[in-house]
Short mmCIF file of C-alpha atoms and ligand atoms in Angstrom, two decimals:
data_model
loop_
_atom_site.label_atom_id
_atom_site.label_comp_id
_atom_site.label_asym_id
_atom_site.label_seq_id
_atom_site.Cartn_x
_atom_site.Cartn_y
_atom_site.Cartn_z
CA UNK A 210 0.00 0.00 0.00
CA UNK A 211 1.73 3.30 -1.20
CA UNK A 212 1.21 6.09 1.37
CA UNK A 213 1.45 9.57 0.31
CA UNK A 214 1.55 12.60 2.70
CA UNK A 215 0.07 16.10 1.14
CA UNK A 216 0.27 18.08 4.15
CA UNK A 217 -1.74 18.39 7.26
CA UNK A 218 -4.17 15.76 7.12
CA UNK A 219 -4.42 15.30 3.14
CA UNK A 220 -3.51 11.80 3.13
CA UNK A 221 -3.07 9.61 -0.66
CA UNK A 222 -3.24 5.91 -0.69
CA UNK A 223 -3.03 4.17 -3.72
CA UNK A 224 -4.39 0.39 -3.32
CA UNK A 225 -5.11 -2.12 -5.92
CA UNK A 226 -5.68 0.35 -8.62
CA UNK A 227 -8.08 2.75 -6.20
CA UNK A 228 -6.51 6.38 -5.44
CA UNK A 229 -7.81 7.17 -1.96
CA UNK A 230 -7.54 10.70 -1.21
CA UNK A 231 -8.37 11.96 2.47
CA UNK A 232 -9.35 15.97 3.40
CA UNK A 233 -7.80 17.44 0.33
CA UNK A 234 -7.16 21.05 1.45
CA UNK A 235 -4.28 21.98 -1.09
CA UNK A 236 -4.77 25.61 -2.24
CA UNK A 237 -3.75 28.02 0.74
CA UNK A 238 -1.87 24.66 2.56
CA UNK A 239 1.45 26.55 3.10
CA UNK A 240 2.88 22.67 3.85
CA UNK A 241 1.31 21.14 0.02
CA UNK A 242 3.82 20.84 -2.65
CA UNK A 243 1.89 21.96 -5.69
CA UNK A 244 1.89 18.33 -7.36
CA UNK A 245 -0.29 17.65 -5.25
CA UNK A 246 -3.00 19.47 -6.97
CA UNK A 247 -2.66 16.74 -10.01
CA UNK A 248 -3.51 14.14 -8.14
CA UNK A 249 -7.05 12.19 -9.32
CA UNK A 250 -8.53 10.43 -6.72
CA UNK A 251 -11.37 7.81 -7.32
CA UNK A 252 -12.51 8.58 -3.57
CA UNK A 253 -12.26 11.23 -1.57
CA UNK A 254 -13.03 10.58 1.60
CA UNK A 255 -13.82 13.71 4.17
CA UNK A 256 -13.88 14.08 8.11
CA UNK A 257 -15.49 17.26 8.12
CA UNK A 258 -16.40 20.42 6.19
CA UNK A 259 -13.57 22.87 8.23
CA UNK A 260 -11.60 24.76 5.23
CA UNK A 261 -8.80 23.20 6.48
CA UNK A 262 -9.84 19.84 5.62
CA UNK A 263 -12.98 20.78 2.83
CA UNK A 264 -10.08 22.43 0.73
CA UNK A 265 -10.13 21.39 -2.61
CA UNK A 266 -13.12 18.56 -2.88
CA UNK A 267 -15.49 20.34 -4.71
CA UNK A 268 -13.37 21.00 -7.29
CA UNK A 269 -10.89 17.81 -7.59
CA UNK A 270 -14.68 15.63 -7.14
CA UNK A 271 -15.72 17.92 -9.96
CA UNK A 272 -12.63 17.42 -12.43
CA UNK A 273 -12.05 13.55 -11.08
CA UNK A 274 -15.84 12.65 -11.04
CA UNK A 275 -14.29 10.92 -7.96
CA UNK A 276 -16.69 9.95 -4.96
CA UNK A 277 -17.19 12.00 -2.00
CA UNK A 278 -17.64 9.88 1.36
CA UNK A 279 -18.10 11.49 4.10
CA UNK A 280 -21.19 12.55 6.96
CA UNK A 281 -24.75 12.48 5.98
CA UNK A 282 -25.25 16.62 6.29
CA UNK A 283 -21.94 17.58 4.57
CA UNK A 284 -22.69 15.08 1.93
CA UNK A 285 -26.04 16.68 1.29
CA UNK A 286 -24.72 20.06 1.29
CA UNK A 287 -21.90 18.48 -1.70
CA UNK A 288 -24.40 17.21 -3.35
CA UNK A 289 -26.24 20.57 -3.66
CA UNK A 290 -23.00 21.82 -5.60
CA UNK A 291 -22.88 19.22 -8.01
CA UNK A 292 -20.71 16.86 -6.33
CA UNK A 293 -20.82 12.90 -6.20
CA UNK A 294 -21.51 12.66 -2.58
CA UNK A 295 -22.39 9.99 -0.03
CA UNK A 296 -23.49 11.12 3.14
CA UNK A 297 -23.35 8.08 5.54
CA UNK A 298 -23.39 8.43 9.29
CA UNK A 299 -21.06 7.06 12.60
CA UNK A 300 -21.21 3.50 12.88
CA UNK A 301 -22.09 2.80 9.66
CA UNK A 302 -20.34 0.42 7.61
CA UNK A 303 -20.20 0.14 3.86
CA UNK A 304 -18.99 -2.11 1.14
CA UNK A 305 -16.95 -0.36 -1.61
CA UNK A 306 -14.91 -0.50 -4.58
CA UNK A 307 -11.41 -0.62 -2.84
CA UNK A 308 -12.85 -2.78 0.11
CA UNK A 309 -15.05 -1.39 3.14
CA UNK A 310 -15.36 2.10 5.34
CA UNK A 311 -16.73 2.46 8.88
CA UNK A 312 -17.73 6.07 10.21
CA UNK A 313 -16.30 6.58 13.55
CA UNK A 314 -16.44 9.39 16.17
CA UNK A 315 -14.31 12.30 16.27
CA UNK A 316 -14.55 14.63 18.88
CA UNK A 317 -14.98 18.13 16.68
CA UNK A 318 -16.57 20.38 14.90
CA UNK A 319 -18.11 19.94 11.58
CA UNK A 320 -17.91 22.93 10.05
CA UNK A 321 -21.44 23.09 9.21
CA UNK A 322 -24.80 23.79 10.91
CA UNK A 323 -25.89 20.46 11.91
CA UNK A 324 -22.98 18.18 10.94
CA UNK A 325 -20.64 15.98 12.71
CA UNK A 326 -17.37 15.54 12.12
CA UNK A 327 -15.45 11.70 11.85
CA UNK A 328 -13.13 9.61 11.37
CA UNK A 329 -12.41 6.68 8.89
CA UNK A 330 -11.62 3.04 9.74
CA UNK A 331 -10.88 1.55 5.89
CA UNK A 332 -10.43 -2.02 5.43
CA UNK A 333 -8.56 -2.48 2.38
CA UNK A 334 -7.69 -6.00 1.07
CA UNK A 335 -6.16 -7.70 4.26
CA UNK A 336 -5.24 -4.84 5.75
CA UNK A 337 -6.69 -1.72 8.04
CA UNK A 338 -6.36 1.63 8.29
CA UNK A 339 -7.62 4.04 11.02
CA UNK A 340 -7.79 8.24 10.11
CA UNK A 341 -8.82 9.38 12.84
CA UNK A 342 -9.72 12.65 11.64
CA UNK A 343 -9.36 15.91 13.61
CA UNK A 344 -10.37 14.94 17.26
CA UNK A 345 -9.40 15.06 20.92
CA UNK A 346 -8.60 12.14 22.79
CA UNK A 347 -11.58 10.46 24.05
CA UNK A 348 -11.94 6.72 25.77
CA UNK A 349 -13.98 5.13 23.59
CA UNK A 350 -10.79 5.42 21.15
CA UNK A 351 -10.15 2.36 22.65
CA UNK A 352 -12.67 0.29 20.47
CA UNK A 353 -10.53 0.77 17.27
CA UNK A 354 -8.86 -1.70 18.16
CA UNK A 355 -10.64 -3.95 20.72
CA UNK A 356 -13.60 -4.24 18.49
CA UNK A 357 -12.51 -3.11 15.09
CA UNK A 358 -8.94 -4.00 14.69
CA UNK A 359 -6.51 -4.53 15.13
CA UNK A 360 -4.87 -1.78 13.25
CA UNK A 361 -2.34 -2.30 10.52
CA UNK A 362 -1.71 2.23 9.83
CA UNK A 363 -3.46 5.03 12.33
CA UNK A 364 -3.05 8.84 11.07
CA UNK A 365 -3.48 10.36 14.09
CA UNK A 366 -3.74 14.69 14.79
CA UNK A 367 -0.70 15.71 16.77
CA UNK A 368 -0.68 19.40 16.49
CA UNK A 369 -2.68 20.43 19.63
CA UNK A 370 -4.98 24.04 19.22
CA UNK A 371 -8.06 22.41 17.20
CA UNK A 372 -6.82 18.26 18.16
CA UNK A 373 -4.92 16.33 20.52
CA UNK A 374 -1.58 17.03 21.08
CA UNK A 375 1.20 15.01 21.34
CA UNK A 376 1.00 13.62 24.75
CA UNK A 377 -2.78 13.05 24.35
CA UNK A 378 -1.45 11.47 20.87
CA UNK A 379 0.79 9.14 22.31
CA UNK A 380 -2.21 7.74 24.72
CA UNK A 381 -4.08 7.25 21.60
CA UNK A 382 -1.62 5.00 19.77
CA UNK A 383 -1.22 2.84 23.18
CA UNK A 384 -5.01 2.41 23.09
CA UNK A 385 -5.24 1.88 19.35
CA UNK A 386 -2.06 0.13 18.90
CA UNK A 387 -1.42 0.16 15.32
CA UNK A 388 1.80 -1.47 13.81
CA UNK A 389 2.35 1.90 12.35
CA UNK A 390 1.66 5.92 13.58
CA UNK A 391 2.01 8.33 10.82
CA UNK A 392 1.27 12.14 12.66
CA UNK A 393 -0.91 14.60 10.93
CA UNK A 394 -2.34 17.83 11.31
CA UNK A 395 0.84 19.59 13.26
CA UNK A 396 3.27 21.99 11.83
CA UNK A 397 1.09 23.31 8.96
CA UNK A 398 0.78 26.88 10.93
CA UNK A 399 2.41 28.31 13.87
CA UNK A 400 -0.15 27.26 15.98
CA UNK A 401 0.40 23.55 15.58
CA UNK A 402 4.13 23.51 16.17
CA UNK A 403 4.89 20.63 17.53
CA UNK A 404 8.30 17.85 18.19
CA UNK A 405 7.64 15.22 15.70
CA UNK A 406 11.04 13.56 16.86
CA UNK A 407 10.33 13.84 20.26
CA UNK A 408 6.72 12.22 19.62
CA UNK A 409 8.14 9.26 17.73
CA UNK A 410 10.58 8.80 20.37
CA UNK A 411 8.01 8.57 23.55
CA UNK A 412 6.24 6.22 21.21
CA UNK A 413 8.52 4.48 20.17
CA UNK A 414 10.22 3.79 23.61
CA UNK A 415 6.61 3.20 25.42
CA UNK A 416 4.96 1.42 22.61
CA UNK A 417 5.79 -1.15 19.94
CA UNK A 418 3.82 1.17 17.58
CA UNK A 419 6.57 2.60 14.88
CA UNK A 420 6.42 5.77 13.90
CA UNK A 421 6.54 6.75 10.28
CA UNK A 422 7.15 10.72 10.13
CA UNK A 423 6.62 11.90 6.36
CA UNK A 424 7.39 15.09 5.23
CA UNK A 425 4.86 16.88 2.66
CA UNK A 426 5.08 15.17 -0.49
CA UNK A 427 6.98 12.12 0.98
CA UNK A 428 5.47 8.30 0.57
CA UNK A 429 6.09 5.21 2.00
CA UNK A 430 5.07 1.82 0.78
CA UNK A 431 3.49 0.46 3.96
NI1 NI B 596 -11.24 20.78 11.94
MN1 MN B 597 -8.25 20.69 11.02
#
């Protein structure tokens, strides 16, 4: 599974001949190289409607004709612009092209009047992948993995301000316990500055989680 990082918490994964793309917010992300404004997704899947995470979906849906997935009132409000939207709702689960999505919770805003942020366990051939969207920590994390793992990659929010930070982070992979961490959502403004070294480290040392830091634009086959 080749894992490309955009910038904040636009996330690419190309699987089986599917291009996944997660909160593509590209124009006016400092932390996007521009190339990443070519990229044609088949999906895009969306945790909420912030700008920071909205971005660029109308138009890349609109040029792609890929897929919107995402929460029932932000899909309704895509679809009233045209887009290919579908709206499902947290705990759903739902059969797709490139294998299946559950809606989880996130703890946030939604960026609309009446909508609810998530987050995104995929299951994707044998493997499965937890974005976890922009949230705080909450307990109930804990059921990615006791009832829906176990977890083969988590993107998890490090960048504190609008999500967990990265001791609140690092409780979150011990509960989730992935094979593999890859931070998001830090460093993109001042506000999120944050120690990505230092955060793999603690980690690394308390967990056997591995951390996977990519820099915008960077991929990993995972
Ligand atoms: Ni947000
Ligand atoms: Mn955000």
């Amino acid at each position: 599974m080749k894992i490309t990082f955009w910038g904040h918490a636009c996330v690419e994964i190309d699987e089986a001949g599917k291009v996944l793309l997660f909160d593509p917010f590209i124009t006016g992300n400092p932390a996007a190289p521009k190339r990443a404004a070519s990229v044609k997704p088949d999906f895009i899947l969306l945790s909420h409607a912030h700008p920071d995470h909205l971005g660029d979906t109308v138009a890349m849906a609109t040029a792609s004709g890929a897929q919107v997935l995402t929460t029932n009132e932000i899909g309704i409000m895509l679809a009233g612009q045209g887009v290919n939207a579908m709206g499902m709702h947290i705990g759903g689960r739902v059969p797709f092209a490139f294998g299946e999505l559950k809606l989880v919770l996130a703890f946030h805003g939604s960026g609309i009047a009446g909508g609810q942020a998530c987050g995104f366990i995929l299951t994707l051939g044998a493997r499965k992948v937890y974005f976890a969207g922009d949230t705080s920590l909450y307990s109930d994390m804990k059921l990615v993995h006791d009832l829906w793992g176990p977890i083969d990659i988590a993107f998890l929010p490090i960048g504190s301000f609008y999500t967990m930070d990265a001791d609140d982070a690092a409780v979150a992979v011990a509960w989730v316990r992935p094979k593999v961490v890859v931070p998001i959502h830090y460093n993109t403004f001042p506000a999120l500055k944050t120690d990505v070294d230092a955060f793999k480290q603690r980690v690394e040392s308390s967990t056997s989680s591995k951390v996977v830091v990519l820099s915008p634009g960077d991929s990993a086959d995972l």
